[in-house]
Amino acid sequence: MTYQSWLGWNPNIWNVFVECKSDQFVHCKATLISTNVVYLFTFIYASNCNEERRLLWSDLASLDTKNYFWALLGDFNTIQDLSEASGRSSVWTRDMQYFKDFMVTNGLSDVRYAGTYHTWWNKRKSNPITGKLDRILGNPDRFNNSPKAFQFYNYWLDHPDFWHTVSEAWSTSVTGNPIVTQYITYVIGNGQHTSLWYDPWHNGVPFCTRPDDPLISHYGLSNSSTVSCILNTNGWSLPSSNYPDLIMLRQNFQYSTAFNLHKTDDICWNGIASKRITVTNL
C-alpha cells in the first residue's frame, strides 16, 4: 500500500529541504531563518503491518541525526506501553518492544503536549478500543541544552496560592529564575514581613547568596531575621563590620534603597500597575 503526505511551510520563516522519504516517512532538514538554527523533522505515517513498521524503525535509525534537534511526529500506528491503549489485550507484544527499543536506542522520548491522551479509537460505542498512536518524539538531550522560552499568564496572579508559592520557593538559598525575578519588585514598608536573607527584595537577589553562613553569624542576625532588623526611625541600621561587602552594602542602602515604616511590605509585578499584593496576606 502506498501512503501520501503533504507538507507545507512558510518560506519567510523556514528554509526546508527534503533529505529522504519512503512510503512511511518524509525526513526534512529545516533552517529557522531568524536564527539560522537547523532542525530535523521526520513526518511519520506508519504502516498497519508489523513487519513494515520494523523496516520503518530501521530506516529511521540509519538517519544522521546526532548533532541536530530532531523531532518525529505523526501516526506511528503502534504503542510503546500497555497504558497507552484500552479495550484490547493486555499482553506485551514484540511490536511494542521493537518500537520501545527504537526510541531508547536513538535517545527519543515523548514531547509534552496538551490534549487527548488516546488519539485514536475504533469508533465503536460498544466495546471501544482506544490507543495513543499519534505522538511527537524528540531527542531531549539536545532540547534540554537549548534556551527555554518562558511564558507568564496574567491569570496566575489571581490564583489564591500564587504569592504564597512564590514566597515559599524563594525562602531557600536558591536564587529565583532571572526570567521571572526581573518582573518582581519588593517594596519595603516596615520590613516585618520580608525575610532579610531569603526574599530577593534588594536588587532582585537574596542576601543569602552573597554572604555565606559564617558571615551571617558575624552580623549577629539569625536566619529567620526580617528586614525590620536593619531598620529604625533614623534609616537603615546595618551591623557594624569591616567586611568590604558590608561596607559597600551600607553605602548602597544609604543612597538607593527606600522604605516607609508606616506601611506594610508589598510585592509588585512590573508592568501591571494594579497588581500589588500585601506580603502579610501570603
PDB file of C-alpha atoms in Angstrom:
ATOM      1  CA  MET A   1       0.000   0.000   0.000  1.00  0.00           C
ATOM      2  CA  THR A   2       1.250   3.488  -0.858  1.00  0.00           C
ATOM      3  CA  TYR A   3       0.846   6.330   1.666  1.00  0.00           C
ATOM      4  CA  GLN A   4       0.873  10.004   0.758  1.00  0.00           C
ATOM      5  CA  SER A   5       1.814  13.004   2.906  1.00  0.00           C
ATOM      6  CA  TRP A   6       1.587  16.688   2.104  1.00  0.00           C
ATOM      7  CA  LEU A   7       3.921  19.175   3.758  1.00  0.00           C
ATOM      8  CA  GLY A   8       3.595  22.943   3.838  1.00  0.00           C
ATOM      9  CA  TRP A   9       5.614  25.727   5.448  1.00  0.00           C
ATOM     10  CA  ASN A  10       6.080  29.489   5.432  1.00  0.00           C
ATOM     11  CA  PRO A  11       9.129  30.231   3.233  1.00  0.00           C
ATOM     12  CA  ASN A  12       9.603  33.540   5.049  1.00  0.00           C
ATOM     13  CA  ILE A  13      10.272  31.661   8.295  1.00  0.00           C
ATOM     14  CA  TRP A  14      11.779  28.327   7.242  1.00  0.00           C
ATOM     15  CA  ASN A  15      14.144  27.008   4.617  1.00  0.00           C
ATOM     16  CA  VAL A  16      13.154  23.365   4.179  1.00  0.00           C
ATOM     17  CA  PHE A  17      14.955  20.628   2.292  1.00  0.00           C
ATOM     18  CA  VAL A  18      13.523  17.105   1.966  1.00  0.00           C
ATOM     19  CA  GLU A  19      16.505  14.833   2.560  1.00  0.00           C
ATOM     20  CA  CYS A  20      14.798  11.469   2.057  1.00  0.00           C
ATOM     21  CA  LYS A  21      11.414   9.795   2.095  1.00  0.00           C
ATOM     22  CA  SER A  22       9.672   6.449   1.887  1.00  0.00           C
ATOM     23  CA  ASP A  23       6.129   5.128   1.923  1.00  0.00           C
ATOM     24  CA  GLN A  24       6.116   5.656   5.724  1.00  0.00           C
ATOM     25  CA  PHE A  25       8.005   8.888   6.364  1.00  0.00           C
ATOM     26  CA  VAL A  26       9.304  12.174   4.986  1.00  0.00           C
ATOM     27  CA  HIS A  27      12.568  13.411   6.511  1.00  0.00           C
ATOM     28  CA  CYS A  28      13.409  17.123   6.279  1.00  0.00           C
ATOM     29  CA  LYS A  29      16.208  19.452   7.281  1.00  0.00           C
ATOM     30  CA  ALA A  30      14.718  22.816   8.213  1.00  0.00           C
ATOM     31  CA  THR A  31      16.600  26.041   8.946  1.00  0.00           C
ATOM     32  CA  LEU A  32      14.898  28.710  11.028  1.00  0.00           C
ATOM     33  CA  ILE A  33      15.752  31.834   9.043  1.00  0.00           C
ATOM     34  CA  SER A  34      15.694  34.239  12.026  1.00  0.00           C
ATOM     35  CA  THR A  35      18.341  32.287  13.987  1.00  0.00           C
ATOM     36  CA  ASN A  36      19.978  30.113  11.310  1.00  0.00           C
ATOM     37  CA  VAL A  37      19.486  27.108  13.616  1.00  0.00           C
ATOM     38  CA  VAL A  38      18.985  23.792  11.825  1.00  0.00           C
ATOM     39  CA  TYR A  39      16.319  21.304  12.910  1.00  0.00           C
ATOM     40  CA  LEU A  40      15.402  17.856  11.667  1.00  0.00           C
ATOM     41  CA  PHE A  41      11.731  16.970  11.248  1.00  0.00           C
ATOM     42  CA  THR A  42      10.526  13.500  10.319  1.00  0.00           C
ATOM     43  CA  PHE A  43       6.847  13.187   9.458  1.00  0.00           C
ATOM     44  CA  ILE A  44       5.511   9.694  10.117  1.00  0.00           C
ATOM     45  CA  TYR A  45       2.629   7.752   8.626  1.00  0.00           C
ATOM     46  CA  ALA A  46       3.432   4.219   9.745  1.00  0.00           C
ATOM     47  CA  SER A  47       2.012   1.134   8.115  1.00  0.00           C
ATOM     48  CA  ASN A  48      -0.640  -1.079   9.703  1.00  0.00           C
ATOM     49  CA  CYS A  49       1.665  -4.016   9.077  1.00  0.00           C
ATOM     50  CA  ASN A  50       4.020  -5.019  11.891  1.00  0.00           C
ATOM     51  CA  GLU A  51       6.789  -6.124   9.543  1.00  0.00           C
ATOM     52  CA  GLU A  52       6.673  -2.877   7.566  1.00  0.00           C
ATOM     53  CA  ARG A  53       6.884  -0.881  10.797  1.00  0.00           C
ATOM     54  CA  ARG A  54      10.055  -2.800  11.729  1.00  0.00           C
ATOM     55  CA  LEU A  55      11.536  -1.606   8.426  1.00  0.00           C
ATOM     56  CA  LEU A  56      10.476   1.937   9.345  1.00  0.00           C
ATOM     57  CA  TRP A  57      12.346   1.829  12.670  1.00  0.00           C
ATOM     58  CA  SER A  58      15.428   0.503  10.866  1.00  0.00           C
ATOM     59  CA  ASP A  59      15.273   3.239   8.198  1.00  0.00           C
ATOM     60  CA  LEU A  60      14.864   5.989  10.800  1.00  0.00           C
ATOM     61  CA  ALA A  61      17.738   4.653  12.909  1.00  0.00           C
ATOM     62  CA  SER A  62      20.063   4.931   9.917  1.00  0.00           C
ATOM     63  CA  LEU A  63      19.496   8.690   9.549  1.00  0.00           C
ATOM     64  CA  ASP A  64      22.288  11.100  10.531  1.00  0.00           C
ATOM     65  CA  THR A  65      20.704  12.971  13.455  1.00  0.00           C
ATOM     66  CA  LYS A  66      23.396  13.102  16.154  1.00  0.00           C
ATOM     67  CA  ASN A  67      24.206  16.806  16.066  1.00  0.00           C
ATOM     68  CA  TYR A  68      20.742  18.188  15.454  1.00  0.00           C
ATOM     69  CA  PHE A  69      17.462  18.912  17.177  1.00  0.00           C
ATOM     70  CA  TRP A  70      15.297  16.053  15.909  1.00  0.00           C
ATOM     71  CA  ALA A  71      11.526  15.792  16.107  1.00  0.00           C
ATOM     72  CA  LEU A  72       9.428  12.915  14.757  1.00  0.00           C
ATOM     73  CA  LEU A  73       5.691  13.486  14.526  1.00  0.00           C
ATOM     74  CA  GLY A  74       2.663  11.785  13.087  1.00  0.00           C
ATOM     75  CA  ASP A  75       0.808   8.471  13.155  1.00  0.00           C
ATOM     76  CA  PHE A  76       3.150   5.756  14.479  1.00  0.00           C
ATOM     77  CA  ASN A  77       0.379   3.138  14.394  1.00  0.00           C
ATOM     78  CA  THR A  78       1.682   1.385  17.497  1.00  0.00           C
ATOM     79  CA  ILE A  79       2.134   1.926  21.207  1.00  0.00           C
ATOM     80  CA  GLN A  80       5.167   1.616  23.462  1.00  0.00           C
ATOM     81  CA  ASP A  81       3.380   0.660  26.676  1.00  0.00           C
ATOM     82  CA  LEU A  82       0.183  -1.115  27.727  1.00  0.00           C
ATOM     83  CA  SER A  83      -1.023   2.053  29.432  1.00  0.00           C
ATOM     84  CA  GLU A  84      -1.288   3.689  26.001  1.00  0.00           C
ATOM     85  CA  ALA A  85      -4.260   1.540  24.977  1.00  0.00           C
ATOM     86  CA  SER A  86      -7.567   0.357  26.376  1.00  0.00           C
ATOM     87  CA  GLY A  87     -10.137  -2.196  25.363  1.00  0.00           C
ATOM     88  CA  ARG A  88      -7.577  -4.542  23.853  1.00  0.00           C
ATOM     89  CA  SER A  89      -5.451  -7.447  25.008  1.00  0.00           C
ATOM     90  CA  SER A  90      -3.249  -6.545  27.974  1.00  0.00           C
ATOM     91  CA  VAL A  91      -0.376  -8.651  26.653  1.00  0.00           C
ATOM     92  CA  TRP A  92       3.001  -7.156  25.829  1.00  0.00           C
ATOM     93  CA  THR A  93       3.815  -7.716  22.149  1.00  0.00           C
ATOM     94  CA  ARG A  94       7.007  -7.831  20.126  1.00  0.00           C
ATOM     95  CA  ASP A  95       5.753  -4.903  18.077  1.00  0.00           C
ATOM     96  CA  MET A  96       5.634  -2.760  21.198  1.00  0.00           C
ATOM     97  CA  GLN A  97       9.125  -3.922  22.155  1.00  0.00           C
ATOM     98  CA  TYR A  98      10.545  -3.057  18.723  1.00  0.00           C
ATOM     99  CA  PHE A  99       9.108   0.457  18.969  1.00  0.00           C
ATOM    100  CA  LYS A 100      10.381   0.898  22.516  1.00  0.00           C
ATOM    101  CA  ASP A 101      13.849  -0.346  21.531  1.00  0.00           C
ATOM    102  CA  PHE A 102      13.943   2.132  18.633  1.00  0.00           C
ATOM    103  CA  MET A 103      13.142   5.022  20.984  1.00  0.00           C
ATOM    104  CA  VAL A 104      15.690   4.020  23.627  1.00  0.00           C
ATOM    105  CA  THR A 105      18.483   3.290  21.146  1.00  0.00           C
ATOM    106  CA  ASN A 106      18.061   6.681  19.472  1.00  0.00           C
ATOM    107  CA  GLY A 107      17.572   8.701  22.671  1.00  0.00           C
ATOM    108  CA  LEU A 108      13.985   9.643  21.870  1.00  0.00           C
ATOM    109  CA  SER A 109      11.116  10.388  24.225  1.00  0.00           C
ATOM    110  CA  ASP A 110       7.640  11.891  24.053  1.00  0.00           C
ATOM    111  CA  VAL A 111       7.413  15.657  23.765  1.00  0.00           C
ATOM    112  CA  ARG A 112       4.873  17.059  26.216  1.00  0.00           C
ATOM    113  CA  TYR A 113       1.600  18.181  24.747  1.00  0.00           C
ATOM    114  CA  ALA A 114      -1.913  19.156  25.796  1.00  0.00           C
ATOM    115  CA  GLY A 115      -4.941  17.257  24.603  1.00  0.00           C
ATOM    116  CA  THR A 116      -6.444  13.779  24.465  1.00  0.00           C
ATOM    117  CA  TYR A 117      -4.041  11.082  25.645  1.00  0.00           C
ATOM    118  CA  HIS A 118      -5.526   8.345  23.445  1.00  0.00           C
ATOM    119  CA  THR A 119      -5.532   9.861  19.967  1.00  0.00           C
ATOM    120  CA  TRP A 120      -7.320   7.032  18.142  1.00  0.00           C
ATOM    121  CA  TRP A 121     -10.410   4.896  18.671  1.00  0.00           C
ATOM    122  CA  ASN A 122     -12.270   2.332  16.595  1.00  0.00           C
ATOM    123  CA  LYS A 123     -15.495   4.381  16.575  1.00  0.00           C
ATOM    124  CA  ARG A 124     -17.471   1.617  18.207  1.00  0.00           C
ATOM    125  CA  LYS A 125     -19.774   2.667  21.027  1.00  0.00           C
ATOM    126  CA  SER A 126     -19.888  -0.905  22.282  1.00  0.00           C
ATOM    127  CA  ASN A 127     -16.516  -2.416  23.172  1.00  0.00           C
ATOM    128  CA  PRO A 128     -14.497   0.617  22.068  1.00  0.00           C
ATOM    129  CA  ILE A 129     -10.753   0.302  21.582  1.00  0.00           C
ATOM    130  CA  THR A 130      -8.503   3.337  22.005  1.00  0.00           C
ATOM    131  CA  GLY A 131      -4.790   3.952  21.718  1.00  0.00           C
ATOM    132  CA  LYS A 132      -2.073   6.582  21.629  1.00  0.00           C
ATOM    133  CA  LEU A 133      -0.996   6.131  18.034  1.00  0.00           C
ATOM    134  CA  ASP A 134      -0.246   9.779  17.198  1.00  0.00           C
ATOM    135  CA  ARG A 135       2.624  11.464  19.010  1.00  0.00           C
ATOM    136  CA  ILE A 136       5.679  13.703  18.802  1.00  0.00           C
ATOM    137  CA  LEU A 137       9.083  12.303  19.704  1.00  0.00           C
ATOM    138  CA  GLY A 138      12.222  14.341  20.292  1.00  0.00           C
ATOM    139  CA  ASN A 139      15.818  13.956  21.409  1.00  0.00           C
ATOM    140  CA  PRO A 140      15.670  15.595  24.889  1.00  0.00           C
ATOM    141  CA  ASP A 141      19.459  15.760  25.356  1.00  0.00           C
ATOM    142  CA  ARG A 142      19.593  18.319  22.581  1.00  0.00           C
ATOM    143  CA  PHE A 143      16.418  20.169  23.578  1.00  0.00           C
ATOM    144  CA  ASN A 144      17.464  20.366  27.251  1.00  0.00           C
ATOM    145  CA  ASN A 145      20.593  22.277  26.216  1.00  0.00           C
ATOM    146  CA  SER A 146      18.651  24.827  24.216  1.00  0.00           C
ATOM    147  CA  PRO A 147      17.289  28.129  25.534  1.00  0.00           C
ATOM    148  CA  LYS A 148      13.814  27.768  27.032  1.00  0.00           C
ATOM    149  CA  ALA A 149      11.006  30.202  26.368  1.00  0.00           C
ATOM    150  CA  PHE A 150       9.148  31.428  29.434  1.00  0.00           C
ATOM    151  CA  GLN A 151       5.504  32.410  29.180  1.00  0.00           C
ATOM    152  CA  PHE A 152       3.702  34.131  32.041  1.00  0.00           C
ATOM    153  CA  TYR A 153      -0.092  34.155  32.212  1.00  0.00           C
ATOM    154  CA  ASN A 154      -1.658  37.133  33.997  1.00  0.00           C
ATOM    155  CA  TYR A 155      -4.419  34.978  35.487  1.00  0.00           C
ATOM    156  CA  TRP A 156      -1.777  33.190  37.594  1.00  0.00           C
ATOM    157  CA  LEU A 157      -1.738  36.329  39.743  1.00  0.00           C
ATOM    158  CA  ASP A 158      -5.356  35.713  40.698  1.00  0.00           C
ATOM    159  CA  HIS A 159      -4.724  32.195  41.957  1.00  0.00           C
ATOM    160  CA  PRO A 160      -5.047  32.173  45.787  1.00  0.00           C
ATOM    161  CA  ASP A 161      -1.811  30.216  46.197  1.00  0.00           C
ATOM    162  CA  PHE A 162       0.310  32.176  43.710  1.00  0.00           C
ATOM    163  CA  TRP A 163       2.105  34.584  46.026  1.00  0.00           C
ATOM    164  CA  HIS A 164       2.415  32.026  48.810  1.00  0.00           C
ATOM    165  CA  THR A 165       4.087  29.667  46.336  1.00  0.00           C
ATOM    166  CA  VAL A 166       6.425  32.400  45.074  1.00  0.00           C
ATOM    167  CA  SER A 167       7.416  33.421  48.614  1.00  0.00           C
ATOM    168  CA  GLU A 168       7.896  29.810  49.712  1.00  0.00           C
ATOM    169  CA  ALA A 169      10.010  28.987  46.659  1.00  0.00           C
ATOM    170  CA  TRP A 170      12.275  31.946  47.328  1.00  0.00           C
ATOM    171  CA  SER A 171      12.630  31.139  51.033  1.00  0.00           C
ATOM    172  CA  THR A 172      15.612  28.950  50.225  1.00  0.00           C
ATOM    173  CA  SER A 173      19.246  29.539  49.410  1.00  0.00           C
ATOM    174  CA  VAL A 174      18.495  29.263  45.682  1.00  0.00           C
ATOM    175  CA  THR A 175      18.270  32.428  43.584  1.00  0.00           C
ATOM    176  CA  GLY A 176      14.981  32.763  41.696  1.00  0.00           C
ATOM    177  CA  ASN A 177      14.942  32.253  37.938  1.00  0.00           C
ATOM    178  CA  PRO A 178      16.038  35.599  36.443  1.00  0.00           C
ATOM    179  CA  ILE A 179      13.422  35.205  33.705  1.00  0.00           C
ATOM    180  CA  VAL A 180      10.799  35.621  36.424  1.00  0.00           C
ATOM    181  CA  THR A 181      12.535  37.731  39.054  1.00  0.00           C
ATOM    182  CA  GLN A 182      13.231  40.569  36.632  1.00  0.00           C
ATOM    183  CA  TYR A 183       9.490  41.323  36.782  1.00  0.00           C
ATOM    184  CA  ILE A 184       9.128  41.069  40.578  1.00  0.00           C
ATOM    185  CA  THR A 185       9.654  44.134  42.759  1.00  0.00           C
ATOM    186  CA  TYR A 186       9.676  44.124  46.566  1.00  0.00           C
ATOM    187  CA  VAL A 187       8.526  47.405  48.136  1.00  0.00           C
ATOM    188  CA  ILE A 188       9.772  47.641  51.722  1.00  0.00           C
ATOM    189  CA  GLY A 189       7.487  49.240  54.291  1.00  0.00           C
ATOM    190  CA  ASN A 190       8.186  48.392  57.928  1.00  0.00           C
ATOM    191  CA  GLY A 191      10.184  45.312  56.897  1.00  0.00           C
ATOM    192  CA  GLN A 192       8.330  42.973  59.257  1.00  0.00           C
ATOM    193  CA  HIS A 193       7.058  40.549  56.634  1.00  0.00           C
ATOM    194  CA  THR A 194      10.051  40.216  54.321  1.00  0.00           C
ATOM    195  CA  SER A 195      12.865  37.752  55.003  1.00  0.00           C
ATOM    196  CA  LEU A 196      16.179  39.549  55.293  1.00  0.00           C
ATOM    197  CA  TRP A 197      18.186  36.678  53.857  1.00  0.00           C
ATOM    198  CA  TYR A 198      15.878  34.663  51.619  1.00  0.00           C
ATOM    199  CA  ASP A 199      13.485  37.062  49.877  1.00  0.00           C
ATOM    200  CA  PRO A 200      15.022  38.751  46.784  1.00  0.00           C
ATOM    201  CA  TRP A 201      13.951  42.190  47.995  1.00  0.00           C
ATOM    202  CA  HIS A 202      17.183  44.049  47.225  1.00  0.00           C
ATOM    203  CA  ASN A 203      18.133  44.289  43.538  1.00  0.00           C
ATOM    204  CA  GLY A 204      16.251  41.025  42.905  1.00  0.00           C
ATOM    205  CA  VAL A 205      18.883  38.849  44.608  1.00  0.00           C
ATOM    206  CA  PRO A 206      18.556  37.178  48.043  1.00  0.00           C
ATOM    207  CA  PHE A 207      21.240  38.201  50.513  1.00  0.00           C
ATOM    208  CA  CYS A 208      21.854  34.539  51.368  1.00  0.00           C
ATOM    209  CA  THR A 209      23.618  34.231  48.017  1.00  0.00           C
ATOM    210  CA  ARG A 210      26.093  36.982  48.972  1.00  0.00           C
ATOM    211  CA  PRO A 211      27.431  36.311  52.493  1.00  0.00           C
ATOM    212  CA  ASP A 212      27.886  32.666  53.496  1.00  0.00           C
ATOM    213  CA  ASP A 213      26.678  31.267  56.829  1.00  0.00           C
ATOM    214  CA  PRO A 214      29.773  32.388  58.860  1.00  0.00           C
ATOM    215  CA  LEU A 215      29.151  35.949  57.754  1.00  0.00           C
ATOM    216  CA  ILE A 216      25.501  35.687  58.753  1.00  0.00           C
ATOM    217  CA  SER A 217      26.652  34.689  62.226  1.00  0.00           C
ATOM    218  CA  HIS A 218      29.177  37.534  62.225  1.00  0.00           C
ATOM    219  CA  TYR A 219      26.408  40.029  61.575  1.00  0.00           C
ATOM    220  CA  GLY A 220      24.628  38.713  64.658  1.00  0.00           C
ATOM    221  CA  LEU A 221      21.386  38.176  62.738  1.00  0.00           C
ATOM    222  CA  SER A 222      19.652  34.799  62.623  1.00  0.00           C
ATOM    223  CA  ASN A 223      18.429  33.006  59.511  1.00  0.00           C
ATOM    224  CA  SER A 224      14.856  33.937  60.429  1.00  0.00           C
ATOM    225  CA  SER A 225      15.566  37.672  60.597  1.00  0.00           C
ATOM    226  CA  THR A 226      13.306  40.052  58.707  1.00  0.00           C
ATOM    227  CA  VAL A 227      14.224  43.328  57.044  1.00  0.00           C
ATOM    228  CA  SER A 228      12.849  45.152  60.108  1.00  0.00           C
ATOM    229  CA  CYS A 229      16.001  44.054  61.980  1.00  0.00           C
ATOM    230  CA  ILE A 230      18.066  46.540  59.992  1.00  0.00           C
ATOM    231  CA  LEU A 231      15.553  49.410  60.092  1.00  0.00           C
ATOM    232  CA  ASN A 232      14.926  52.169  62.622  1.00  0.00           C
ATOM    233  CA  THR A 233      13.345  55.599  62.611  1.00  0.00           C
ATOM    234  CA  ASN A 234      16.641  57.176  61.532  1.00  0.00           C
ATOM    235  CA  GLY A 235      17.096  54.946  58.495  1.00  0.00           C
ATOM    236  CA  TRP A 236      18.957  51.770  57.641  1.00  0.00           C
ATOM    237  CA  SER A 237      20.908  50.265  60.517  1.00  0.00           C
ATOM    238  CA  LEU A 238      23.240  47.580  59.214  1.00  0.00           C
ATOM    239  CA  PRO A 239      25.519  45.870  61.756  1.00  0.00           C
ATOM    240  CA  SER A 240      28.969  47.369  62.178  1.00  0.00           C
ATOM    241  CA  SER A 241      31.642  45.414  60.371  1.00  0.00           C
ATOM    242  CA  ASN A 242      34.841  45.994  58.417  1.00  0.00           C
ATOM    243  CA  TYR A 243      33.928  43.370  55.832  1.00  0.00           C
ATOM    244  CA  PRO A 244      34.205  45.047  52.386  1.00  0.00           C
ATOM    245  CA  ASP A 245      30.888  43.627  51.190  1.00  0.00           C
ATOM    246  CA  LEU A 246      29.024  45.071  54.184  1.00  0.00           C
ATOM    247  CA  ILE A 247      30.695  48.469  53.820  1.00  0.00           C
ATOM    248  CA  MET A 248      29.574  48.523  50.190  1.00  0.00           C
ATOM    249  CA  LEU A 249      26.051  47.484  51.173  1.00  0.00           C
ATOM    250  CA  ARG A 250      25.801  50.297  53.743  1.00  0.00           C
ATOM    251  CA  GLN A 251      26.734  52.816  51.071  1.00  0.00           C
ATOM    252  CA  ASN A 252      24.347  51.264  48.586  1.00  0.00           C
ATOM    253  CA  PHE A 253      21.429  51.314  51.029  1.00  0.00           C
ATOM    254  CA  GLN A 254      22.094  54.896  52.046  1.00  0.00           C
ATOM    255  CA  TYR A 255      21.655  56.217  48.524  1.00  0.00           C
ATOM    256  CA  SER A 256      19.389  53.791  46.679  1.00  0.00           C
ATOM    257  CA  THR A 257      17.013  51.813  48.926  1.00  0.00           C
ATOM    258  CA  ALA A 258      13.817  53.462  50.186  1.00  0.00           C
ATOM    259  CA  PHE A 259      11.396  52.272  52.861  1.00  0.00           C
ATOM    260  CA  ASN A 260       8.345  53.525  54.761  1.00  0.00           C
ATOM    261  CA  LEU A 261       7.877  52.445  58.381  1.00  0.00           C
ATOM    262  CA  HIS A 262       4.215  53.449  58.283  1.00  0.00           C
ATOM    263  CA  LYS A 263       3.317  50.946  55.565  1.00  0.00           C
ATOM    264  CA  THR A 264       3.463  47.194  55.209  1.00  0.00           C
ATOM    265  CA  ASP A 265       5.720  45.370  52.758  1.00  0.00           C
ATOM    266  CA  ASP A 266       4.423  44.817  49.213  1.00  0.00           C
ATOM    267  CA  ILE A 267       5.307  42.692  46.218  1.00  0.00           C
ATOM    268  CA  CYS A 268       4.581  44.139  42.780  1.00  0.00           C
ATOM    269  CA  TRP A 269       4.520  42.562  39.362  1.00  0.00           C
ATOM    270  CA  ASN A 270       6.171  45.023  36.993  1.00  0.00           C
ATOM    271  CA  GLY A 271       4.096  46.178  34.057  1.00  0.00           C
ATOM    272  CA  ILE A 272       0.808  45.551  35.871  1.00  0.00           C
ATOM    273  CA  ALA A 273       0.312  48.631  37.993  1.00  0.00           C
ATOM    274  CA  SER A 274      -2.922  47.377  39.526  1.00  0.00           C
ATOM    275  CA  LYS A 275      -1.328  44.138  40.721  1.00  0.00           C
ATOM    276  CA  ARG A 276       0.070  44.940  44.133  1.00  0.00           C
ATOM    277  CA  ILE A 277      -0.218  42.436  46.970  1.00  0.00           C
ATOM    278  CA  THR A 278       0.437  42.818  50.665  1.00  0.00           C
ATOM    279  CA  VAL A 279       3.060  40.415  51.967  1.00  0.00           C
ATOM    280  CA  THR A 280       1.066  39.938  55.194  1.00  0.00           C
ATOM    281  CA  ASN A 281      -1.568  38.131  53.149  1.00  0.00           C
ATOM    282  CA  LEU A 282       0.847  35.462  51.989  1.00  0.00           C
TER     283      LEU A 282
END
